[in-house]
Coordinates of C-alpha atoms and ligand atoms in Angstrom, one line a residue:
M1 CA -99.6 -9.0 5.2
R2 CA -99.1 -6.5 2.1
F3 CA -101.4 -4.1 4.4
A4 CA -98.7 -3.5 6.5
C5 CA -95.6 -4.1 4.0
L6 CA -97.7 -1.0 2.7
I7 CA -98.1 1.1 5.5
V8 CA -94.2 0.2 6.6
G9 CA -93.6 1.5 3.0
L10 CA -95.4 5.0 3.2
F11 CA -93.6 5.5 6.6
T12 CA -90.4 5.2 5.4
F13 CA -91.5 7.1 2.2
F14 CA -92.5 10.1 4.5
Q15 CA -89.8 9.5 6.9
C16 CA -87.8 10.0 4.0
Q17 CA -89.3 12.9 2.7
C18 CA -89.5 15.3 6.0
Q19 CA -87.1 13.9 8.9
W20 CA -84.3 16.4 7.0
R21 CA -86.2 18.9 6.6
E22 CA -87.5 19.0 10.0
N23 CA -85.7 22.5 13.0
T24 CA -82.3 19.2 13.3
S25 CA -79.2 18.2 11.8
P26 CA -77.9 14.7 12.8
S27 CA -75.2 14.0 14.8
Y28 CA -72.4 12.2 13.6
L29 CA -73.2 8.9 14.2
E30 CA -77.3 8.7 13.2
L31 CA -75.5 10.2 10.1
I32 CA -72.5 7.7 9.1
G33 CA -75.3 4.7 10.2
Y34 CA -77.9 6.2 8.1
L35 CA -75.4 6.3 4.6
Q36 CA -73.9 3.0 6.1
K37 CA -78.0 1.7 5.8
I38 CA -77.5 3.4 2.1
D39 CA -74.7 1.7 1.4
K40 CA -76.6 -1.3 1.9
E41 CA -79.3 -0.9 0.1
H42 CA -78.1 0.9 -3.1
K43 CA -75.4 -1.0 -5.1
E44 CA -74.4 2.7 -7.1
I45 CA -74.4 4.5 -3.5
K46 CA -71.3 3.5 -1.6
L47 CA -69.7 4.7 1.6
F48 CA -65.8 4.9 2.0
N49 CA -63.5 5.7 4.8
M50 CA -61.5 7.8 2.9
G51 CA -58.7 8.5 6.1
N52 CA -58.4 10.1 9.6
S53 CA -59.6 13.2 11.4
D54 CA -57.9 15.0 14.4
F55 CA -60.7 13.4 16.7
G56 CA -59.7 9.5 15.5
L57 CA -62.7 9.0 13.8
P58 CA -62.8 8.3 9.7
I59 CA -63.8 11.3 7.5
Y60 CA -66.2 9.4 4.6
L61 CA -66.9 9.7 1.1
L62 CA -70.7 8.8 -0.6
V63 CA -70.2 8.2 -4.1
I64 CA -73.2 8.3 -5.9
N65 CA -73.3 7.1 -9.4
A66 CA -70.6 4.3 -8.2
E67 CA -69.3 1.5 -9.9
K68 CA -68.2 -2.4 -8.4
D69 CA -65.2 -1.1 -5.9
S70 CA -63.1 1.4 -5.1
L71 CA -60.7 1.4 -7.8
K72 CA -63.2 1.1 -10.2
T73 CA -64.9 4.4 -9.0
F74 CA -61.7 5.8 -8.2
Q75 CA -61.2 5.9 -12.5
K76 CA -64.5 6.6 -13.0
A77 CA -64.8 9.5 -11.2
R78 CA -61.0 10.9 -12.7
K79 CA -61.9 10.1 -16.5
S80 CA -65.8 11.5 -16.6
T81 CA -67.8 14.6 -14.5
T82 CA -67.2 14.8 -11.2
I83 CA -68.9 17.2 -8.3
L84 CA -67.5 16.9 -4.8
I85 CA -69.9 18.8 -2.1
N86 CA -67.8 18.9 1.2
N87 CA -70.7 19.6 4.3
A88 CA -69.5 20.9 7.8
I89 CA -66.5 22.1 7.4
H90 CA -67.9 24.4 10.0
P91 CA -70.6 21.8 12.1
G92 CA -72.7 24.5 13.5
E93 CA -73.6 25.5 10.0
P94 CA -74.9 21.4 8.8
D95 CA -77.0 22.8 6.7
G96 CA -75.9 21.2 3.5
I97 CA -75.3 17.7 5.4
N98 CA -79.9 18.0 5.6
A99 CA -79.6 19.8 1.8
S100 CA -76.8 16.3 1.3
L101 CA -79.5 14.0 3.0
I102 CA -82.8 15.3 1.1
W103 CA -80.5 15.3 -2.4
I104 CA -79.8 11.7 -2.1
D105 CA -82.9 10.5 -0.5
E106 CA -84.7 12.6 -3.7
W107 CA -82.5 10.4 -6.2
I108 CA -83.7 7.0 -4.2
R109 CA -87.4 8.2 -4.8
Q110 CA -87.3 9.4 -8.1
G111 CA -85.4 5.4 -9.2
K112 CA -82.0 6.4 -8.8
P113 CA -81.4 7.5 -12.8
N114 CA -78.4 8.0 -14.1
K115 CA -79.7 9.7 -17.0
T116 CA -81.3 12.5 -18.2
K117 CA -84.2 12.4 -20.5
N118 CA -81.8 14.2 -23.2
G119 CA -79.4 10.9 -23.0
E120 CA -76.8 13.1 -21.4
S121 CA -75.0 11.2 -18.3
L122 CA -75.3 11.7 -14.5
P123 CA -71.9 12.9 -13.4
V124 CA -70.0 11.3 -10.2
I125 CA -71.6 13.4 -7.3
A126 CA -69.7 12.8 -4.4
F127 CA -70.3 13.8 -0.7
I128 CA -68.2 14.3 2.2
P129 CA -71.1 14.2 4.8
A130 CA -69.3 15.5 7.5
Y131 CA -65.5 16.4 7.5
N132 CA -64.6 18.8 11.0
I133 CA -65.6 14.8 12.8
G134 CA -64.6 16.7 16.1
G135 CA -66.6 20.0 15.3
M136 CA -69.5 17.3 14.7
M137 CA -69.2 15.2 17.9
N138 CA -69.2 18.8 20.2
R139 CA -72.7 20.2 19.9
S140 CA -74.0 22.4 21.5
S141 CA -77.2 24.5 21.1
T142 CA -75.4 27.8 21.4
S143 CA -72.1 28.0 20.3
R144 CA -73.8 30.2 16.9
A145 CA -75.9 32.9 18.9
N146 CA -77.0 34.4 16.2
Q147 CA -78.4 31.9 14.4
N148 CA -81.6 31.2 13.4
G149 CA -82.0 26.4 14.1
P150 CA -80.9 23.8 13.9
E151 CA -82.3 22.9 17.9
E152 CA -78.3 21.7 17.6
Y153 CA -75.4 21.3 16.4
G154 CA -71.6 21.1 16.3
F155 CA -68.7 23.3 17.1
R156 CA -66.6 25.3 14.6
G157 CA -62.8 24.4 15.8
N158 CA -62.1 21.2 15.6
A159 CA -60.7 18.1 17.6
R160 CA -56.9 21.1 17.7
N161 CA -59.6 24.0 17.6
L162 CA -58.6 24.4 14.3
D163 CA -60.7 26.4 11.8
L164 CA -60.6 23.7 9.0
N165 CA -61.6 25.9 6.4
R166 CA -57.8 28.5 7.0
D167 CA -56.3 25.1 6.5
F168 CA -55.7 24.0 3.3
I169 CA -52.2 25.2 2.3
K170 CA -50.5 25.1 5.9
M171 CA -52.3 21.2 6.9
D172 CA -52.5 21.1 10.6
S173 CA -55.0 18.8 10.8
E174 CA -54.9 15.2 10.0
N175 CA -58.0 16.1 8.2
A176 CA -57.1 18.6 5.7
F177 CA -54.7 15.4 4.6
T178 CA -57.2 13.3 4.5
F179 CA -59.3 16.1 2.4
A180 CA -56.0 16.3 -0.2
R181 CA -56.2 12.2 -0.3
I182 CA -60.2 13.1 -1.3
F183 CA -59.6 15.8 -3.3
H184 CA -57.0 14.0 -6.2
S185 CA -58.7 10.4 -5.7
L186 CA -61.8 12.0 -8.0
D187 CA -60.1 15.3 -9.8
P188 CA -63.7 16.9 -9.2
D189 CA -64.3 19.0 -12.3
V190 CA -66.9 20.9 -9.7
F191 CA -66.5 22.0 -6.1
V192 CA -68.8 23.3 -3.5
D193 CA -68.8 24.1 0.1
N194 CA -72.0 24.7 2.0
H195 CA -71.9 27.1 4.8
V196 CA -73.8 29.9 6.8
S197 CA -73.3 33.1 7.0
N198 CA -72.8 35.7 9.4
G199 CA -72.8 39.9 9.1
A200 CA -75.3 41.9 7.7
D201 CA -79.2 41.6 7.1
Y202 CA -81.1 41.3 3.4
Q203 CA -83.5 39.5 2.2
Y204 CA -82.0 36.6 0.2
T205 CA -81.5 33.4 1.9
L206 CA -79.0 32.1 -0.6
T207 CA -76.1 33.5 -1.5
Y208 CA -72.6 32.1 -3.1
I209 CA -69.1 33.0 -3.3
S210 CA -67.4 31.8 -6.6
S211 CA -63.6 32.5 -7.2
M212 CA -62.1 35.0 -7.9
K213 CA -62.4 36.2 -11.5
E214 CA -59.0 37.8 -11.9
R215 CA -57.0 34.4 -10.9
M216 CA -59.3 32.2 -13.4
S217 CA -58.3 31.3 -16.5
P218 CA -60.6 33.0 -19.1
A219 CA -62.3 29.7 -20.5
L220 CA -63.4 29.1 -16.8
Q221 CA -64.3 32.5 -16.2
Q222 CA -66.7 32.4 -19.2
L223 CA -68.0 29.4 -17.9
T224 CA -69.0 30.7 -14.7
Y225 CA -69.4 33.6 -15.1
S226 CA -71.2 33.4 -17.8
N227 CA -72.7 30.6 -18.0
C228 CA -73.3 28.6 -14.6
I229 CA -74.3 31.5 -12.7
P230 CA -76.5 33.1 -14.8
N231 CA -78.5 29.3 -15.2
L232 CA -78.4 28.9 -12.0
T233 CA -79.7 32.6 -10.8
K234 CA -82.4 32.2 -13.7
N235 CA -83.6 28.5 -12.4
L236 CA -83.7 28.9 -9.1
A237 CA -85.6 32.5 -9.6
S238 CA -88.6 30.0 -11.2
K239 CA -88.3 28.0 -8.6
G240 CA -89.5 31.3 -5.9
I241 CA -85.5 31.3 -4.6
D242 CA -82.6 34.7 -4.6
L243 CA -79.0 33.5 -5.5
F244 CA -77.1 36.3 -4.7
P245 CA -73.4 37.1 -4.0
Y246 CA -71.9 36.4 -0.6
V247 CA -72.4 39.7 1.0
E248 CA -68.8 40.7 2.4
L249 CA -69.0 44.7 3.4
K250 CA -67.0 47.4 2.7
N251 CA -68.9 49.6 5.4
Q252 CA -71.1 49.0 7.8
T253 CA -74.3 48.1 6.1
P254 CA -75.0 46.7 2.8
E255 CA -75.7 50.4 1.5
G256 CA -72.3 51.5 1.9
G257 CA -71.1 48.4 -0.6
I258 CA -70.4 45.2 -1.4
V259 CA -67.1 43.3 -2.1
A260 CA -66.2 40.6 -4.1
F261 CA -64.7 37.7 -1.9
N262 CA -61.0 36.6 -1.8
D263 CA -60.7 32.9 -1.6
L264 CA -57.2 32.7 -1.2
P265 CA -55.4 28.9 -0.9
R266 CA -55.7 28.4 2.2
Y267 CA -59.9 28.1 2.5
A268 CA -61.4 25.3 0.7
M269 CA -62.4 26.7 -2.5
G270 CA -59.8 28.6 -3.0
Y271 CA -57.6 25.5 -2.6
S272 CA -59.7 23.6 -5.3
S273 CA -59.5 26.7 -7.5
L274 CA -56.0 25.9 -7.4
F275 CA -56.5 22.8 -9.7
H276 CA -59.0 24.6 -11.3
A277 CA -62.3 23.2 -10.5
L278 CA -65.6 25.0 -10.6
S279 CA -65.5 26.3 -7.1
F280 CA -68.4 28.3 -5.0
T281 CA -69.4 28.3 -1.4
V282 CA -72.7 27.9 0.0
E283 CA -73.7 30.6 2.7
T284 CA -77.8 30.7 4.0
H285 CA -78.5 33.8 5.5
M286 CA -78.1 32.9 9.1
L287 CA -81.1 34.6 10.1
K288 CA -83.5 32.7 7.9
P289 CA -85.0 29.9 9.6
F290 CA -83.3 26.6 8.9
P291 CA -85.5 24.4 7.2
E292 CA -85.9 27.1 5.0
R293 CA -81.9 27.2 4.2
V294 CA -81.6 23.7 3.9
E295 CA -83.8 23.9 1.2
A296 CA -81.9 26.6 -0.3
T297 CA -79.4 24.5 -0.4
Y298 CA -81.0 21.9 -1.4
Q299 CA -81.9 23.8 -4.3
F300 CA -78.8 25.3 -4.9
L301 CA -76.7 21.3 -5.0
D302 CA -80.1 19.9 -7.1
E303 CA -79.4 23.0 -10.3
L304 CA -75.8 23.2 -9.7
I305 CA -76.4 19.1 -10.1
S306 CA -78.2 19.6 -13.4
W307 CA -75.8 22.5 -14.6
T308 CA -73.2 20.0 -14.5
T309 CA -74.8 17.3 -16.1
N310 CA -76.1 19.1 -18.5
H311 CA -72.5 20.8 -19.4
S312 CA -70.4 17.7 -19.0
L313 CA -68.7 18.7 -22.0
E314 CA -67.8 22.3 -22.3
I315 CA -66.9 22.0 -17.9
E316 CA -64.9 19.3 -19.1
S317 CA -63.1 21.5 -22.0
S318 CA -62.6 24.2 -20.0
R319 CA -60.7 22.5 -17.4
S320 CA -58.3 21.0 -20.2
E321 CA -57.8 24.5 -21.3
A322 CA -57.1 26.0 -17.7
I323 CA -54.2 23.3 -17.5
Q324 CA -52.9 24.4 -20.5
W325 CA -53.3 27.8 -20.1
S326 CA -51.7 27.8 -16.7
M327 CA -48.9 26.2 -17.9
N328 CA -48.1 28.6 -20.7
Q329 CA -48.6 31.6 -18.4
K330 CA -45.0 33.8 -18.2
E331 CA -46.1 35.6 -15.1
F332 CA -46.9 34.6 -12.6
R333 CA -49.6 37.2 -10.4
Y334 CA -50.6 37.7 -6.3
N335 CA -51.4 39.2 -3.2
Y336 CA -54.7 40.5 -5.0
T337 CA -56.6 43.7 -3.2
L338 CA -59.7 45.0 -4.1
S339 CA -59.8 48.1 -6.3
D340 CA -61.8 51.0 -6.1
D341 CA -63.5 50.9 -9.7
E342 CA -67.1 51.3 -8.1
D343 CA -69.5 48.4 -9.4
S344 CA -73.5 48.5 -8.9
I345 CA -75.4 45.2 -8.1
L346 CA -79.4 45.6 -7.6
F347 CA -79.7 44.6 -3.9
K348 CA -82.2 43.6 -1.5
G349 CA -82.4 44.7 1.9
F350 CA -83.7 46.2 4.5
E351 CA -83.0 49.7 5.8
S352 CA -80.9 51.0 8.7
T353 CA -81.2 53.2 11.3
N354 CA -79.0 54.0 14.6
P355 CA -81.7 54.1 17.3
I356 CA -79.8 54.8 21.0
D357 CA -79.9 51.7 22.2
S358 CA -81.0 50.7 26.1
T359 CA -78.6 48.7 27.2
T360 CA -74.7 50.2 25.9
G361 CA -77.0 53.7 26.1
L362 CA -75.1 54.2 22.6
K363 CA -76.2 53.9 19.2
R364 CA -76.7 50.5 17.3
L365 CA -77.0 49.2 14.4
F366 CA -81.1 48.3 13.2
Y367 CA -81.9 46.7 10.4
D368 CA -86.0 47.3 9.6
R369 CA -87.1 44.4 8.3
S370 CA -90.6 46.3 7.6
K371 CA -89.0 48.3 5.4
S372 CA -88.0 46.2 2.2
Y373 CA -85.7 48.1 -0.1
F374 CA -84.7 46.8 -4.0
K375 CA -82.4 49.2 -5.7
K376 CA -78.5 49.5 -6.7
V377 CA -76.1 49.5 -4.0
P378 CA -72.0 50.2 -5.0
Y379 CA -70.3 46.2 -5.9
Y380 CA -67.0 46.4 -5.5
Q381 CA -65.9 43.2 -7.6
T382 CA -62.4 44.0 -9.0
H383 CA -58.7 42.6 -7.8
V384 CA -55.7 44.1 -8.8
S385 CA -52.5 42.4 -7.9
K386 CA -50.0 44.1 -6.0
S387 CA -47.1 41.6 -7.1
E388 CA -45.6 39.7 -10.3
V389 CA -42.7 37.2 -10.5
K390 CA -41.6 35.4 -13.7
I391 CA -42.3 31.1 -13.7
P392 CA -39.3 29.5 -12.8
S393 CA -39.2 26.4 -15.0
Y394 CA -38.4 24.8 -11.8
F395 CA -38.7 25.1 -8.0
I396 CA -35.8 22.6 -6.0
I397 CA -36.1 22.2 -2.2
G398 CA -33.5 21.2 0.2
S399 CA -34.5 16.6 1.2
Q400 CA -34.3 18.3 4.7
E401 CA -37.7 19.8 4.3
K402 CA -40.0 17.3 4.8
E403 CA -42.7 18.7 6.0
V404 CA -43.5 20.8 3.2
I405 CA -42.4 18.3 0.7
E406 CA -45.4 16.2 2.3
R407 CA -47.6 18.4 1.4
L408 CA -46.4 18.3 -2.1
K409 CA -46.7 14.8 -2.2
M410 CA -50.7 15.0 -0.6
N411 CA -51.1 17.3 -3.4
Q412 CA -50.1 15.2 -6.3
V413 CA -47.0 17.7 -7.2
M414 CA -44.7 15.9 -9.8
Y415 CA -40.7 15.7 -9.7
Q416 CA -37.5 14.5 -9.5
T417 CA -35.5 13.3 -7.1
I418 CA -31.7 13.8 -7.0
T419 CA -29.9 10.9 -6.8
K420 CA -26.0 11.9 -6.8
D421 CA -24.2 15.3 -5.2
S422 CA -24.5 17.3 -8.2
T423 CA -23.9 22.4 -8.8
V424 CA -26.3 24.0 -10.5
E425 CA -26.8 27.5 -11.4
V426 CA -30.1 28.7 -9.2
N427 CA -31.6 31.5 -7.7
R428 CA -31.9 31.8 -3.6
Y429 CA -34.0 33.1 -2.4
R430 CA -32.8 35.8 0.9
I431 CA -35.5 37.6 3.1
E432 CA -35.1 41.1 3.6
K433 CA -37.8 42.6 6.0
F434 CA -41.0 40.8 7.0
K435 CA -43.5 41.5 9.5
S436 CA -45.6 38.5 12.2
L437 CA -48.4 38.6 13.9
D438 CA -48.1 39.3 17.5
K439 CA -50.8 37.0 18.0
P440 CA -51.6 33.2 16.7
Y441 CA -53.7 33.6 14.0
E442 CA -55.3 29.0 13.7
G443 CA -52.2 27.9 15.3
H444 CA -49.5 30.2 13.5
F445 CA -47.6 33.3 14.0
K446 CA -47.7 34.5 10.5
H447 CA -45.5 36.7 8.4
H448 CA -46.8 39.0 6.1
S449 CA -45.1 42.2 4.2
V450 CA -42.5 40.2 3.2
Q451 CA -39.9 41.4 1.5
F452 CA -37.6 39.4 -0.5
E453 CA -34.3 39.4 -2.6
K454 CA -33.9 36.9 -5.7
F455 CA -30.0 36.2 -6.3
K456 CA -28.4 33.8 -8.6
V457 CA -25.7 31.6 -7.3
T458 CA -23.7 28.3 -8.5
Q459 CA -25.3 25.7 -6.1
S460 CA -24.8 22.1 -4.6
L461 CA -27.6 19.9 -4.5
K462 CA -27.3 16.5 -2.6
K463 CA -28.7 13.4 -3.0
G464 CA -32.7 13.1 -2.1
D465 CA -33.0 17.1 -3.0
I466 CA -36.2 17.2 -5.2
L467 CA -36.4 18.8 -8.4
I468 CA -39.9 20.1 -9.3
P469 CA -40.8 21.6 -12.7
T470 CA -43.0 24.3 -13.3
K471 CA -45.2 23.0 -15.4
Q472 CA -48.5 20.7 -14.5
K473 CA -51.3 20.8 -12.7
A474 CA -50.6 21.5 -9.6
M475 CA -48.7 24.8 -11.0
F476 CA -51.2 27.4 -9.2
Y477 CA -50.1 25.3 -5.9
L478 CA -46.5 25.4 -6.9
L479 CA -46.8 28.9 -7.5
S480 CA -48.7 29.7 -4.2
T481 CA -47.1 28.0 -2.3
L482 CA -43.0 28.5 -2.7
I483 CA -42.8 32.3 -4.2
P484 CA -42.2 33.6 -0.8
D485 CA -44.5 36.8 -0.3
A486 CA -47.5 34.7 -1.7
E487 CA -49.7 35.5 0.8
D488 CA -50.1 32.2 1.8
S489 CA -47.1 30.6 0.9
Y490 CA -45.1 28.1 3.1
F491 CA -42.8 30.7 4.4
S492 CA -45.8 32.6 5.2
W493 CA -47.1 30.0 7.6
N494 CA -44.4 29.5 9.2
F495 CA -42.2 25.5 7.5
F496 CA -38.9 28.0 7.3
D497 CA -39.2 29.9 10.3
S498 CA -35.2 28.2 11.3
Y499 CA -34.1 29.9 8.5
L500 CA -34.6 33.1 10.0
Q501 CA -32.2 32.8 13.3
Q502 CA -28.6 33.6 12.8
K503 CA -26.6 30.7 15.0
E504 CA -23.1 32.4 15.7
Y505 CA -21.8 35.5 15.9
F506 CA -18.4 37.1 17.9
S507 CA -17.0 38.3 21.2
S508 CA -16.3 42.1 20.6
Y509 CA -12.7 42.0 22.1
V510 CA -11.4 39.4 20.0
F511 CA -13.4 40.5 16.6
I512 CA -12.3 44.2 17.0
D513 CA -8.6 43.3 15.8
Q514 CA -10.1 41.2 12.5
A515 CA -12.7 44.3 12.0
K516 CA -9.4 46.5 11.5
F517 CA -8.0 44.1 8.9
I518 CA -10.7 43.0 7.1
L519 CA -11.2 46.7 6.2
E520 CA -7.6 47.4 5.4
N521 CA -8.1 44.6 2.8
N522 CA -11.4 46.2 1.8
P523 CA -11.4 49.9 0.8
K524 CA -14.7 49.5 -0.7
L525 CA -16.1 48.3 3.3
K526 CA -13.8 50.5 4.3
V527 CA -15.6 53.8 2.4
E528 CA -19.1 52.7 3.4
F529 CA -18.3 52.5 6.9
D530 CA -16.5 55.6 7.6
K531 CA -19.4 56.8 5.7
R532 CA -21.8 55.4 7.6
K533 CA -20.0 56.4 10.9
N534 CA -19.9 60.3 9.2
E535 CA -24.1 60.1 8.7
N536 CA -25.2 59.0 11.9
E537 CA -24.3 59.3 15.2
Q538 CA -25.6 56.1 17.1
F539 CA -23.7 54.1 15.3
R540 CA -20.9 56.5 15.4
N541 CA -21.3 55.9 19.6
S542 CA -21.9 52.1 19.3
E543 CA -19.0 49.5 19.3
W544 CA -21.4 46.9 18.7
E545 CA -23.0 48.2 16.0
Q546 CA -19.8 48.9 13.8
L547 CA -18.2 45.8 14.4
Y548 CA -21.7 43.8 13.8
F549 CA -21.5 46.1 10.6
I550 CA -18.3 45.1 9.3
Y551 CA -19.4 41.1 10.9
K552 CA -22.1 41.5 8.8
N553 CA -20.2 42.5 5.1
S554 CA -16.9 39.5 6.2
E555 CA -16.6 36.3 4.9
F556 CA -17.4 35.1 8.7
F557 CA -21.0 36.2 8.1
E558 CA -23.1 32.9 7.9
K559 CA -24.2 32.4 4.7
S560 CA -27.7 30.3 5.4
F561 CA -28.9 33.3 7.3
M562 CA -32.3 34.8 6.5
I563 CA -32.1 32.8 2.7
L564 CA -34.6 29.8 1.8
P565 CA -33.9 26.1 1.4
V566 CA -36.3 26.7 -1.7
Y567 CA -34.2 27.1 -4.7
S568 CA -35.8 28.0 -8.3
I569 CA -34.5 27.0 -12.2
D570 CA -35.3 30.4 -14.8
Ligands
LIG601 ZN1 -69.1 28.8 7.4

């Protein structure tokens, strides 16, 4: 009997160590089944159903170093140092699922240590085992044409064919609402989103994206770039794994230059950076075999967890400093673009050539893996902001903007509801120019190249409108979404499109008599009108243009046209 137990024990041990290191990744149901079993067996590990997905199945959260119940566990997470690891936002890139399972099994095998030898406490470690449930359920072996394993995997689009890694501001998916619930229930200090790259060929298996340094507070920038990344790089190197920044190309090949990634708020890590979490995206290289990518992701997670354990005091203090720093800012800078400042970085690549291809008869790009190099390549890692605004003290949003207010609530924005009708001097925003995409991007004809005018007006506010102080933890989230021309503003994501359409017009044959009267009573407008008539032939020959000009500059023109329902107070 004892012998049989030993065999079963050995088998379990063998299975735990190996099953996630094969060229396969579990389906959603296999994954959740396994985690439910672990949750039953270990009181320090808890699996929570955190809410719905677009597919209809729940999104789970597995917490290591948990407490007795959910209330205590989430309290502990918010109070102490917490890491959140997100997997399978792109289910075709399931490396993080296997890596997380290996980490969890290994922790159990080591006796679930919650202190290091030096007495440092293990952080709360929370895994979203799989975020894109619809994509997890849509499995095949073909949707990642250039990827080396696993045998079967899920699809990038979710149940509504959304790329969830563009959805964190607009929140079209139910998944995004569940994510916001998870994120703010934990208030993670460190966040990791696991992916697999597309793009160039090179020697590295493991690359990472870190938050764009120009958007970070000095304290977090220092901790990330002078402490965390050098430590991870050194410790991973001692395990034989090179850690390298994500290879985003300036031109065709890495030799033409690598650029630092701009983690806009729409992305998972850009979103978590808004709330001053130390944020990383792991990108393993698509052409390396799945087990090798899983191992690299596992080692990254393991090192990041160790670093977090050993630096929890610095992390906590840098985060509070960052939040304080953000609230002390007078100006908000946004719309960052890459600068031409050229740096260089030592890079392990493959030489490339452009032979004629027999299929197309044209030159192709060919990376010669027999010719590796280690040399400096241009590195563009500086961004500059194109826009800057003075940070207002308050924003006000009309109560009718329920979709935006719902998103603010999910992001734990603090605000007051106006209890009686009142008047106040506010800034309003008039959209002067904008362009929209001519094909939908993630379900939106998104606006860009926005120009707006800010003007002061005495505004009546109605009961139910909301007054939002900007000095709060969610400050960068508020500014990034409510300033009309910010890259990921709610205006750009089409939340205020109804204000872009004129509702009333005039009949020319009636208005022409009023127009005469308007000009007689407004000499300044008459001068402008005559000048335009003299100078512009098209205007001179168009009754409609002339009358519309007078109409637009008269009291008859609607006051709400192109003016947003978001106001601010200096
Ligand atoms: Zn991805």
